[in-house]
């Protein structure tokens, strides 16, 4: 069983993150394994919602992930990893922490393709678990970063995150109460939840806005903004003058992130098919290799 701290320990590893960047890149380019659809299941009597992922390679062979959102009770959501052959339970993972890393890793890959040259200042909007994993991923993905300004609705929580991040990363990290000034001075801005809405026109020329929450406001008339999405929306507008450009087009070398160096890039995250199961299986497998987590006994002999 992996707690939120265990998930952080498993994912916050340079070699592991590079492997996961490669997984996302293969999925974007259609070179990954063929994965089936995600199946939502609603249990009306319990108000519990299950999401069953496709089969993927795991530490003990083919497996699949099941996410349990408890609904009205107070228990935290979790992800269970099951063996595809007989449904044996391989592990339990805290879903909140896993969600943060699952969103952050595609953003880290996107940042490598979309960030301006040698970015040094990150504006981080949000101070919860998604902000923590996003910061650690971007610290690895963009080694030129040297300073981080954290903006959150709760100043005490933002200050606590800044202090912990400075110890963990060695970067200069401080809390900021001025959202607009933070966005205007940053080379890269990441929005992760629990923060003021960010306007693209606040950003400096050439900056990158990583939007993991769909709370950023599209730019009004003024700055040139290039909209890029992890998963293109359906329909003829995708990739056109009025629609976002799929990240896969840039990763494949068929498009440039900017028309000129002064363009602002607004990247929108999303759900990449198959990635949730791959992330859960890889994270649990890496935790086993590193002896991270708490063994859980099942059956009649359990206490």
PDB file of C-alpha atoms in Angstrom:
ATOM      1  CA  UNK A   1       0.000   0.000   0.000  1.00  0.00           C
ATOM      2  CA  UNK A   2       1.388   3.404  -1.002  1.00  0.00           C
ATOM      3  CA  UNK A   3       0.574   6.550   0.966  1.00  0.00           C
ATOM      4  CA  UNK A   4       0.935  10.007  -0.567  1.00  0.00           C
ATOM      5  CA  UNK A   5       4.483  10.208   0.824  1.00  0.00           C
ATOM      6  CA  UNK A   6       5.284   6.783  -0.652  1.00  0.00           C
ATOM      7  CA  UNK A   7       4.018   7.918  -4.071  1.00  0.00           C
ATOM      8  CA  UNK A   8       6.283  10.975  -3.893  1.00  0.00           C
ATOM      9  CA  UNK A   9       9.269   8.792  -3.002  1.00  0.00           C
ATOM     10  CA  UNK A  10       8.560   6.425  -5.894  1.00  0.00           C
ATOM     11  CA  UNK A  11       8.007   9.106  -8.554  1.00  0.00           C
ATOM     12  CA  UNK A  12      10.626  11.670  -7.491  1.00  0.00           C
ATOM     13  CA  UNK A  13      13.521   9.838  -9.121  1.00  0.00           C
ATOM     14  CA  UNK A  14      15.359  11.197 -12.171  1.00  0.00           C
ATOM     15  CA  UNK A  15      15.680   7.910 -14.059  1.00  0.00           C
ATOM     16  CA  UNK A  16      12.069   6.978 -13.311  1.00  0.00           C
ATOM     17  CA  UNK A  17      10.782  10.362 -14.530  1.00  0.00           C
ATOM     18  CA  UNK A  18      12.757  10.084 -17.758  1.00  0.00           C
ATOM     19  CA  UNK A  19      11.192   6.684 -18.407  1.00  0.00           C
ATOM     20  CA  UNK A  20       7.730   8.136 -17.813  1.00  0.00           C
ATOM     21  CA  UNK A  21       8.448  11.065 -20.155  1.00  0.00           C
ATOM     22  CA  UNK A  22       9.255   8.421 -22.770  1.00  0.00           C
ATOM     23  CA  UNK A  23       5.970   6.615 -22.042  1.00  0.00           C
ATOM     24  CA  UNK A  24       3.985   9.818 -22.609  1.00  0.00           C
ATOM     25  CA  UNK A  25       5.924  10.609 -25.767  1.00  0.00           C
ATOM     26  CA  UNK A  26       5.253   7.144 -27.194  1.00  0.00           C
ATOM     27  CA  UNK A  27       1.534   7.491 -26.442  1.00  0.00           C
ATOM     28  CA  UNK A  28       1.431  10.909 -28.125  1.00  0.00           C
ATOM     29  CA  UNK A  29       3.137   9.546 -31.236  1.00  0.00           C
ATOM     30  CA  UNK A  30       1.022   6.376 -31.357  1.00  0.00           C
ATOM     31  CA  UNK A  31       4.057   4.164 -30.763  1.00  0.00           C
ATOM     32  CA  UNK A  32       2.994   2.769 -27.407  1.00  0.00           C
ATOM     33  CA  UNK A  33       1.136  -0.472 -26.765  1.00  0.00           C
ATOM     34  CA  UNK A  34      -2.443  -0.733 -28.021  1.00  0.00           C
ATOM     35  CA  UNK A  35      -4.612   0.044 -24.987  1.00  0.00           C
ATOM     36  CA  UNK A  36      -8.335  -0.404 -24.632  1.00  0.00           C
ATOM     37  CA  UNK A  37     -10.890   2.142 -23.418  1.00  0.00           C
ATOM     38  CA  UNK A  38     -11.513   3.345 -19.883  1.00  0.00           C
ATOM     39  CA  UNK A  39     -14.784   1.973 -18.463  1.00  0.00           C
ATOM     40  CA  UNK A  40     -16.752   4.000 -15.866  1.00  0.00           C
ATOM     41  CA  UNK A  41     -19.015   2.018 -13.507  1.00  0.00           C
ATOM     42  CA  UNK A  42     -21.559   3.613 -11.137  1.00  0.00           C
ATOM     43  CA  UNK A  43     -22.760   1.654  -8.099  1.00  0.00           C
ATOM     44  CA  UNK A  44     -26.084   3.364  -7.216  1.00  0.00           C
ATOM     45  CA  UNK A  45     -26.602   1.627  -3.859  1.00  0.00           C
ATOM     46  CA  UNK A  46     -23.267   2.905  -2.510  1.00  0.00           C
ATOM     47  CA  UNK A  47     -22.828   6.105  -4.573  1.00  0.00           C
ATOM     48  CA  UNK A  48     -19.341   4.775  -5.275  1.00  0.00           C
ATOM     49  CA  UNK A  49     -17.910   5.373  -8.737  1.00  0.00           C
ATOM     50  CA  UNK A  50     -15.413   2.968 -10.272  1.00  0.00           C
ATOM     51  CA  UNK A  51     -13.209   3.668 -13.269  1.00  0.00           C
ATOM     52  CA  UNK A  52     -11.626   0.577 -14.819  1.00  0.00           C
ATOM     53  CA  UNK A  53      -8.557   1.209 -16.930  1.00  0.00           C
ATOM     54  CA  UNK A  54      -7.248  -0.831 -19.865  1.00  0.00           C
ATOM     55  CA  UNK A  55      -4.751  -3.666 -19.518  1.00  0.00           C
ATOM     56  CA  UNK A  56      -1.087  -2.634 -19.508  1.00  0.00           C
ATOM     57  CA  UNK A  57       2.296  -4.165 -18.714  1.00  0.00           C
ATOM     58  CA  UNK A  58       3.054  -4.208 -14.993  1.00  0.00           C
ATOM     59  CA  UNK A  59       5.610  -5.565 -12.514  1.00  0.00           C
ATOM     60  CA  UNK A  60       4.046  -9.051 -12.506  1.00  0.00           C
ATOM     61  CA  UNK A  61       2.674  -9.153 -16.047  1.00  0.00           C
ATOM     62  CA  UNK A  62      -0.475  -7.697 -17.574  1.00  0.00           C
ATOM     63  CA  UNK A  63      -2.517  -5.694 -15.103  1.00  0.00           C
ATOM     64  CA  UNK A  64      -5.191  -3.006 -14.942  1.00  0.00           C
ATOM     65  CA  UNK A  65      -6.012  -0.147 -12.599  1.00  0.00           C
ATOM     66  CA  UNK A  66      -9.359   0.474 -10.901  1.00  0.00           C
ATOM     67  CA  UNK A  67     -10.036   3.885  -9.396  1.00  0.00           C
ATOM     68  CA  UNK A  68     -12.538   4.034  -6.530  1.00  0.00           C
ATOM     69  CA  UNK A  69     -14.165   7.396  -5.789  1.00  0.00           C
ATOM     70  CA  UNK A  70     -16.237   6.840  -2.630  1.00  0.00           C
ATOM     71  CA  UNK A  71     -18.807   9.546  -3.306  1.00  0.00           C
ATOM     72  CA  UNK A  72     -20.678  10.695  -0.197  1.00  0.00           C
ATOM     73  CA  UNK A  73     -18.585   9.023   2.521  1.00  0.00           C
ATOM     74  CA  UNK A  74     -15.408  10.541   3.925  1.00  0.00           C
ATOM     75  CA  UNK A  75     -12.875   7.952   2.777  1.00  0.00           C
ATOM     76  CA  UNK A  76     -10.223   9.122   0.337  1.00  0.00           C
ATOM     77  CA  UNK A  77     -10.261   7.961  -3.293  1.00  0.00           C
ATOM     78  CA  UNK A  78      -7.779   5.239  -4.138  1.00  0.00           C
ATOM     79  CA  UNK A  79      -6.415   3.308  -7.086  1.00  0.00           C
ATOM     80  CA  UNK A  80      -6.154  -0.487  -6.989  1.00  0.00           C
ATOM     81  CA  UNK A  81      -3.804  -2.338  -9.319  1.00  0.00           C
ATOM     82  CA  UNK A  82      -5.086  -5.805 -10.268  1.00  0.00           C
ATOM     83  CA  UNK A  83      -3.502  -8.694 -12.154  1.00  0.00           C
ATOM     84  CA  UNK A  84      -5.280  -9.174 -15.478  1.00  0.00           C
ATOM     85  CA  UNK A  85      -5.177 -13.000 -15.358  1.00  0.00           C
ATOM     86  CA  UNK A  86      -7.188 -13.554 -12.169  1.00  0.00           C
ATOM     87  CA  UNK A  87      -7.914 -10.151 -10.635  1.00  0.00           C
ATOM     88  CA  UNK A  88      -5.394 -10.581  -7.806  1.00  0.00           C
ATOM     89  CA  UNK A  89      -4.780  -7.348  -5.884  1.00  0.00           C
ATOM     90  CA  UNK A  90      -1.230  -6.123  -6.442  1.00  0.00           C
ATOM     91  CA  UNK A  91      -1.376  -2.839  -4.601  1.00  0.00           C
ATOM     92  CA  UNK A  92      -3.335   0.141  -3.274  1.00  0.00           C
ATOM     93  CA  UNK A  93      -2.291   3.712  -4.053  1.00  0.00           C
ATOM     94  CA  UNK A  94      -3.479   7.045  -2.672  1.00  0.00           C
ATOM     95  CA  UNK A  95      -5.343   8.523  -5.648  1.00  0.00           C
ATOM     96  CA  UNK A  96      -4.758  12.174  -4.764  1.00  0.00           C
ATOM     97  CA  UNK A  97      -0.983  11.944  -4.864  1.00  0.00           C
ATOM     98  CA  UNK A  98      -1.065   9.715  -7.948  1.00  0.00           C
ATOM     99  CA  UNK A  99      -3.325  12.231  -9.735  1.00  0.00           C
ATOM    100  CA  UNK A 100      -0.783  14.975  -9.089  1.00  0.00           C
ATOM    101  CA  UNK A 101       2.094  13.053 -10.648  1.00  0.00           C
ATOM    102  CA  UNK A 102      -0.095  11.722 -13.471  1.00  0.00           C
ATOM    103  CA  UNK A 103      -0.901  15.309 -14.500  1.00  0.00           C
ATOM    104  CA  UNK A 104       2.560  16.709 -13.826  1.00  0.00           C
ATOM    105  CA  UNK A 105       4.615  14.313 -15.939  1.00  0.00           C
ATOM    106  CA  UNK A 106       2.928  15.166 -19.281  1.00  0.00           C
ATOM    107  CA  UNK A 107       3.331  18.840 -18.303  1.00  0.00           C
ATOM    108  CA  UNK A 108       7.041  18.270 -17.740  1.00  0.00           C
ATOM    109  CA  UNK A 109       7.422  16.717 -21.186  1.00  0.00           C
ATOM    110  CA  UNK A 110       5.436  19.593 -22.701  1.00  0.00           C
ATOM    111  CA  UNK A 111       7.647  22.127 -20.917  1.00  0.00           C
ATOM    112  CA  UNK A 112      10.728  20.714 -22.627  1.00  0.00           C
ATOM    113  CA  UNK A 113       9.191  21.389 -26.024  1.00  0.00           C
ATOM    114  CA  UNK A 114       7.350  24.625 -25.255  1.00  0.00           C
ATOM    115  CA  UNK A 115       9.398  26.610 -22.703  1.00  0.00           C
ATOM    116  CA  UNK A 116      11.512  29.595 -23.797  1.00  0.00           C
ATOM    117  CA  UNK A 117      15.302  29.039 -23.919  1.00  0.00           C
ATOM    118  CA  UNK A 118      16.931  28.511 -20.500  1.00  0.00           C
ATOM    119  CA  UNK A 119      13.979  29.534 -18.274  1.00  0.00           C
ATOM    120  CA  UNK A 120      15.037  30.570 -14.775  1.00  0.00           C
ATOM    121  CA  UNK A 121      11.886  31.710 -12.920  1.00  0.00           C
ATOM    122  CA  UNK A 122       8.797  29.539 -12.360  1.00  0.00           C
ATOM    123  CA  UNK A 123       5.512  31.051 -11.195  1.00  0.00           C
ATOM    124  CA  UNK A 124       3.589  28.274  -9.439  1.00  0.00           C
ATOM    125  CA  UNK A 125      -0.137  28.880  -8.842  1.00  0.00           C
ATOM    126  CA  UNK A 126      -1.532  26.496  -6.247  1.00  0.00           C
ATOM    127  CA  UNK A 127      -0.193  25.022  -3.020  1.00  0.00           C
ATOM    128  CA  UNK A 128      -1.731  21.545  -2.753  1.00  0.00           C
ATOM    129  CA  UNK A 129      -0.526  18.092  -3.830  1.00  0.00           C
ATOM    130  CA  UNK A 130      -0.763  18.881  -7.580  1.00  0.00           C
ATOM    131  CA  UNK A 131       1.485  21.924  -7.077  1.00  0.00           C
ATOM    132  CA  UNK A 132       4.064  19.854  -5.186  1.00  0.00           C
ATOM    133  CA  UNK A 133       4.365  17.171  -7.876  1.00  0.00           C
ATOM    134  CA  UNK A 134       4.304  19.784 -10.659  1.00  0.00           C
ATOM    135  CA  UNK A 135       7.182  21.664  -9.035  1.00  0.00           C
ATOM    136  CA  UNK A 136       9.306  18.528  -8.650  1.00  0.00           C
ATOM    137  CA  UNK A 137       8.664  17.446 -12.244  1.00  0.00           C
ATOM    138  CA  UNK A 138       9.452  20.887 -13.707  1.00  0.00           C
ATOM    139  CA  UNK A 139      12.592  21.112 -11.575  1.00  0.00           C
ATOM    140  CA  UNK A 140      13.785  17.951 -13.301  1.00  0.00           C
ATOM    141  CA  UNK A 141      12.449  18.762 -16.769  1.00  0.00           C
ATOM    142  CA  UNK A 142      13.885  22.319 -16.821  1.00  0.00           C
ATOM    143  CA  UNK A 143      17.304  22.189 -15.121  1.00  0.00           C
ATOM    144  CA  UNK A 144      17.933  25.898 -15.755  1.00  0.00           C
ATOM    145  CA  UNK A 145      15.229  26.857 -13.215  1.00  0.00           C
ATOM    146  CA  UNK A 146      16.732  28.655 -10.230  1.00  0.00           C
ATOM    147  CA  UNK A 147      13.802  30.439  -8.564  1.00  0.00           C
ATOM    148  CA  UNK A 148      10.139  29.711  -7.836  1.00  0.00           C
ATOM    149  CA  UNK A 149       7.385  32.071  -6.681  1.00  0.00           C
ATOM    150  CA  UNK A 150       4.341  30.315  -5.170  1.00  0.00           C
ATOM    151  CA  UNK A 151       0.865  31.904  -5.264  1.00  0.00           C
ATOM    152  CA  UNK A 152      -2.023  30.304  -3.351  1.00  0.00           C
ATOM    153  CA  UNK A 153      -5.376  31.232  -1.867  1.00  0.00           C
ATOM    154  CA  UNK A 154      -4.088  30.257   1.588  1.00  0.00           C
ATOM    155  CA  UNK A 155      -0.878  32.259   2.272  1.00  0.00           C
ATOM    156  CA  UNK A 156       0.126  29.991   5.171  1.00  0.00           C
ATOM    157  CA  UNK A 157      -0.155  26.871   3.009  1.00  0.00           C
ATOM    158  CA  UNK A 158       1.733  28.555   0.157  1.00  0.00           C
ATOM    159  CA  UNK A 159       4.483  29.591   2.581  1.00  0.00           C
ATOM    160  CA  UNK A 160       4.703  26.034   3.918  1.00  0.00           C
ATOM    161  CA  UNK A 161       4.984  24.596   0.410  1.00  0.00           C
ATOM    162  CA  UNK A 162       7.675  27.150  -0.485  1.00  0.00           C
ATOM    163  CA  UNK A 163       9.718  26.216   2.573  1.00  0.00           C
ATOM    164  CA  UNK A 164       9.437  22.458   1.909  1.00  0.00           C
ATOM    165  CA  UNK A 165      10.221  22.909  -1.800  1.00  0.00           C
ATOM    166  CA  UNK A 166      13.337  24.949  -1.068  1.00  0.00           C
ATOM    167  CA  UNK A 167      14.663  22.162   1.175  1.00  0.00           C
ATOM    168  CA  UNK A 168      13.753  19.421  -1.331  1.00  0.00           C
ATOM    169  CA  UNK A 169      15.083  21.089  -4.501  1.00  0.00           C
ATOM    170  CA  UNK A 170      17.751  23.582  -3.432  1.00  0.00           C
ATOM    171  CA  UNK A 171      16.015  26.281  -5.487  1.00  0.00           C
ATOM    172  CA  UNK A 172      15.171  29.755  -4.207  1.00  0.00           C
ATOM    173  CA  UNK A 173      11.469  29.383  -3.422  1.00  0.00           C
ATOM    174  CA  UNK A 174       9.271  32.040  -1.832  1.00  0.00           C
ATOM    175  CA  UNK A 175       5.593  32.794  -1.391  1.00  0.00           C
ATOM    176  CA  UNK A 176       4.093  35.664  -3.384  1.00  0.00           C
ATOM    177  CA  UNK A 177       0.803  37.476  -2.757  1.00  0.00           C
ATOM    178  CA  UNK A 178       0.769  39.352  -6.084  1.00  0.00           C
ATOM    179  CA  UNK A 179      -0.623  37.002  -8.733  1.00  0.00           C
ATOM    180  CA  UNK A 180      -0.278  39.397 -11.656  1.00  0.00           C
ATOM    181  CA  UNK A 181       3.288  40.456 -10.841  1.00  0.00           C
ATOM    182  CA  UNK A 182       4.298  36.815 -10.378  1.00  0.00           C
ATOM    183  CA  UNK A 183       2.891  35.856 -13.781  1.00  0.00           C
ATOM    184  CA  UNK A 184       4.465  38.878 -15.472  1.00  0.00           C
ATOM    185  CA  UNK A 185       7.947  38.139 -14.142  1.00  0.00           C
ATOM    186  CA  UNK A 186       8.049  34.378 -14.773  1.00  0.00           C
ATOM    187  CA  UNK A 187       9.480  32.516 -17.753  1.00  0.00           C
ATOM    188  CA  UNK A 188       7.119  29.603 -17.038  1.00  0.00           C
ATOM    189  CA  UNK A 189       3.793  29.791 -15.178  1.00  0.00           C
ATOM    190  CA  UNK A 190       2.050  26.608 -13.977  1.00  0.00           C
ATOM    191  CA  UNK A 191      -1.545  26.605 -12.692  1.00  0.00           C
ATOM    192  CA  UNK A 192      -2.457  23.598 -10.537  1.00  0.00           C
ATOM    193  CA  UNK A 193      -5.588  24.527  -8.576  1.00  0.00           C
ATOM    194  CA  UNK A 194      -6.630  26.575  -5.577  1.00  0.00           C
ATOM    195  CA  UNK A 195      -5.331  29.869  -6.941  1.00  0.00           C
ATOM    196  CA  UNK A 196      -6.505  33.047  -8.674  1.00  0.00           C
ATOM    197  CA  UNK A 197      -7.354  32.714 -12.353  1.00  0.00           C
ATOM    198  CA  UNK A 198      -4.405  33.547 -14.596  1.00  0.00           C
ATOM    199  CA  UNK A 199      -4.730  35.662 -17.729  1.00  0.00           C
ATOM    200  CA  UNK A 200      -2.413  34.902 -20.620  1.00  0.00           C
ATOM    201  CA  UNK A 201      -1.915  38.612 -21.298  1.00  0.00           C
ATOM    202  CA  UNK A 202      -0.306  38.953 -17.859  1.00  0.00           C
ATOM    203  CA  UNK A 203       2.680  36.953 -19.088  1.00  0.00           C
ATOM    204  CA  UNK A 204       5.873  38.349 -20.549  1.00  0.00           C
ATOM    205  CA  UNK A 205       6.666  37.918 -24.237  1.00  0.00           C
ATOM    206  CA  UNK A 206       7.838  34.387 -25.020  1.00  0.00           C
ATOM    207  CA  UNK A 207       6.633  32.861 -21.744  1.00  0.00           C
ATOM    208  CA  UNK A 208       4.930  29.499 -21.285  1.00  0.00           C
ATOM    209  CA  UNK A 209       1.649  29.011 -19.397  1.00  0.00           C
ATOM    210  CA  UNK A 210       1.083  25.410 -18.261  1.00  0.00           C
ATOM    211  CA  UNK A 211      -2.611  25.072 -17.465  1.00  0.00           C
ATOM    212  CA  UNK A 212      -3.464  21.829 -15.654  1.00  0.00           C
ATOM    213  CA  UNK A 213      -6.858  22.963 -14.413  1.00  0.00           C
ATOM    214  CA  UNK A 214      -8.619  24.796 -17.276  1.00  0.00           C
ATOM    215  CA  UNK A 215      -8.884  27.867 -15.036  1.00  0.00           C
ATOM    216  CA  UNK A 216      -6.588  30.150 -17.029  1.00  0.00           C
ATOM    217  CA  UNK A 217      -8.395  32.864 -18.985  1.00  0.00           C
ATOM    218  CA  UNK A 218      -7.764  33.034 -22.761  1.00  0.00           C
ATOM    219  CA  UNK A 219      -5.927  36.146 -23.830  1.00  0.00           C
ATOM    220  CA  UNK A 220      -7.882  39.180 -24.964  1.00  0.00           C
ATOM    221  CA  UNK A 221      -6.808  41.170 -27.995  1.00  0.00           C
ATOM    222  CA  UNK A 222      -3.146  42.053 -27.615  1.00  0.00           C
ATOM    223  CA  UNK A 223      -0.398  39.465 -27.189  1.00  0.00           C
ATOM    224  CA  UNK A 224       0.090  36.687 -29.717  1.00  0.00           C
ATOM    225  CA  UNK A 225      -0.838  33.433 -27.968  1.00  0.00           C
ATOM    226  CA  UNK A 226      -0.271  29.920 -29.331  1.00  0.00           C
ATOM    227  CA  UNK A 227      -2.703  27.427 -27.816  1.00  0.00           C
ATOM    228  CA  UNK A 228      -1.382  23.865 -27.462  1.00  0.00           C
ATOM    229  CA  UNK A 229      -3.257  20.929 -25.938  1.00  0.00           C
ATOM    230  CA  UNK A 230      -2.126  17.538 -24.695  1.00  0.00           C
ATOM    231  CA  UNK A 231      -5.242  15.941 -26.171  1.00  0.00           C
ATOM    232  CA  UNK A 232      -6.869  17.803 -29.076  1.00  0.00           C
ATOM    233  CA  UNK A 233     -10.616  18.370 -28.807  1.00  0.00           C
ATOM    234  CA  UNK A 234     -12.760  16.496 -31.319  1.00  0.00           C
ATOM    235  CA  UNK A 235     -13.939  18.306 -34.386  1.00  0.00           C
ATOM    236  CA  UNK A 236     -12.525  20.249 -37.318  1.00  0.00           C
ATOM    237  CA  UNK A 237     -11.324  23.187 -35.141  1.00  0.00           C
ATOM    238  CA  UNK A 238      -8.473  21.179 -33.605  1.00  0.00           C
ATOM    239  CA  UNK A 239      -5.133  22.441 -34.860  1.00  0.00           C
ATOM    240  CA  UNK A 240      -6.700  25.197 -36.938  1.00  0.00           C
ATOM    241  CA  UNK A 241      -6.362  28.940 -36.565  1.00  0.00           C
ATOM    242  CA  UNK A 242      -9.192  28.915 -34.011  1.00  0.00           C
ATOM    243  CA  UNK A 243      -8.372  25.630 -32.276  1.00  0.00           C
ATOM    244  CA  UNK A 244      -5.473  24.369 -30.172  1.00  0.00           C
ATOM    245  CA  UNK A 245      -2.489  22.676 -31.739  1.00  0.00           C
ATOM    246  CA  UNK A 246      -1.991  19.073 -30.521  1.00  0.00           C
ATOM    247  CA  UNK A 247       1.252  18.633 -28.590  1.00  0.00           C
ATOM    248  CA  UNK A 248       1.926  15.527 -30.693  1.00  0.00           C
ATOM    249  CA  UNK A 249       2.445  17.748 -33.765  1.00  0.00           C
ATOM    250  CA  UNK A 250       5.262  19.577 -32.001  1.00  0.00           C
ATOM    251  CA  UNK A 251       6.771  16.408 -30.512  1.00  0.00           C
ATOM    252  CA  UNK A 252       6.792  14.814 -33.984  1.00  0.00           C
ATOM    253  CA  UNK A 253       8.533  17.858 -35.471  1.00  0.00           C
ATOM    254  CA  UNK A 254       5.638  18.781 -37.755  1.00  0.00           C
ATOM    255  CA  UNK A 255       4.985  22.158 -36.082  1.00  0.00           C
ATOM    256  CA  UNK A 256       6.809  24.827 -34.084  1.00  0.00           C
ATOM    257  CA  UNK A 257       5.586  25.971 -30.663  1.00  0.00           C
ATOM    258  CA  UNK A 258       5.876  29.662 -31.633  1.00  0.00           C
ATOM    259  CA  UNK A 259       5.620  31.718 -34.770  1.00  0.00           C
ATOM    260  CA  UNK A 260       8.097  34.168 -33.230  1.00  0.00           C
ATOM    261  CA  UNK A 261      10.113  34.432 -30.031  1.00  0.00           C
ATOM    262  CA  UNK A 262       7.633  36.889 -28.530  1.00  0.00           C
ATOM    263  CA  UNK A 263       4.631  34.547 -28.754  1.00  0.00           C
ATOM    264  CA  UNK A 264       3.127  33.289 -25.495  1.00  0.00           C
ATOM    265  CA  UNK A 265       2.376  29.561 -25.427  1.00  0.00           C
ATOM    266  CA  UNK A 266      -0.720  28.440 -23.502  1.00  0.00           C
ATOM    267  CA  UNK A 267      -0.528  24.677 -22.896  1.00  0.00           C
ATOM    268  CA  UNK A 268      -3.686  22.891 -21.735  1.00  0.00           C
ATOM    269  CA  UNK A 269      -3.351  19.522 -19.997  1.00  0.00           C
ATOM    270  CA  UNK A 270      -5.858  16.701 -20.321  1.00  0.00           C
ATOM    271  CA  UNK A 271      -6.491  12.972 -20.039  1.00  0.00           C
ATOM    272  CA  UNK A 272      -4.204  10.919 -22.284  1.00  0.00           C
ATOM    273  CA  UNK A 273      -5.709   7.509 -23.073  1.00  0.00           C
ATOM    274  CA  UNK A 274      -3.893   4.689 -21.295  1.00  0.00           C
ATOM    275  CA  UNK A 275      -1.585   6.951 -19.308  1.00  0.00           C
ATOM    276  CA  UNK A 276      -3.369   6.491 -15.954  1.00  0.00           C
ATOM    277  CA  UNK A 277      -2.863   2.721 -15.954  1.00  0.00           C
ATOM    278  CA  UNK A 278       0.743   2.992 -17.139  1.00  0.00           C
ATOM    279  CA  UNK A 279       1.538   5.553 -14.421  1.00  0.00           C
ATOM    280  CA  UNK A 280      -0.055   3.453 -11.664  1.00  0.00           C
ATOM    281  CA  UNK A 281       1.667   0.228 -12.769  1.00  0.00           C
ATOM    282  CA  UNK A 282       5.053   1.898 -13.186  1.00  0.00           C
ATOM    283  CA  UNK A 283       4.812   3.727  -9.873  1.00  0.00           C
ATOM    284  CA  UNK A 284       3.854   0.627  -7.919  1.00  0.00           C
ATOM    285  CA  UNK A 285       6.564  -1.425  -9.631  1.00  0.00           C
ATOM    286  CA  UNK A 286       9.213   1.191  -8.835  1.00  0.00           C
ATOM    287  CA  UNK A 287       8.032   1.337  -5.218  1.00  0.00           C
ATOM    288  CA  UNK A 288       8.520  -2.430  -4.930  1.00  0.00           C
ATOM    289  CA  UNK A 289      12.020  -2.145  -6.359  1.00  0.00           C
ATOM    290  CA  UNK A 290      12.881   0.548  -3.826  1.00  0.00           C
ATOM    291  CA  UNK A 291      11.111  -1.218  -0.932  1.00  0.00           C
ATOM    292  CA  UNK A 292       8.745   1.732  -0.471  1.00  0.00           C
ATOM    293  CA  UNK A 293       5.279   1.294   1.013  1.00  0.00           C
ATOM    294  CA  UNK A 294       3.472  -0.872   3.572  1.00  0.00           C
ATOM    295  CA  UNK A 295       2.822  -4.587   2.929  1.00  0.00           C
ATOM    296  CA  UNK A 296      -0.863  -5.520   3.219  1.00  0.00           C
ATOM    297  CA  UNK A 297      -1.872  -9.052   4.183  1.00  0.00           C
ATOM    298  CA  UNK A 298      -5.079 -10.408   2.700  1.00  0.00           C
ATOM    299  CA  UNK A 299      -7.103 -13.544   3.456  1.00  0.00           C
ATOM    300  CA  UNK A 300      -8.206 -15.362   6.601  1.00  0.00           C
ATOM    301  CA  UNK A 301      -4.802 -15.056   8.193  1.00  0.00           C
ATOM    302  CA  UNK A 302      -4.984 -11.248   8.106  1.00  0.00           C
ATOM    303  CA  UNK A 303      -5.216  -9.455  11.475  1.00  0.00           C
TER     304      UNK A 303
END
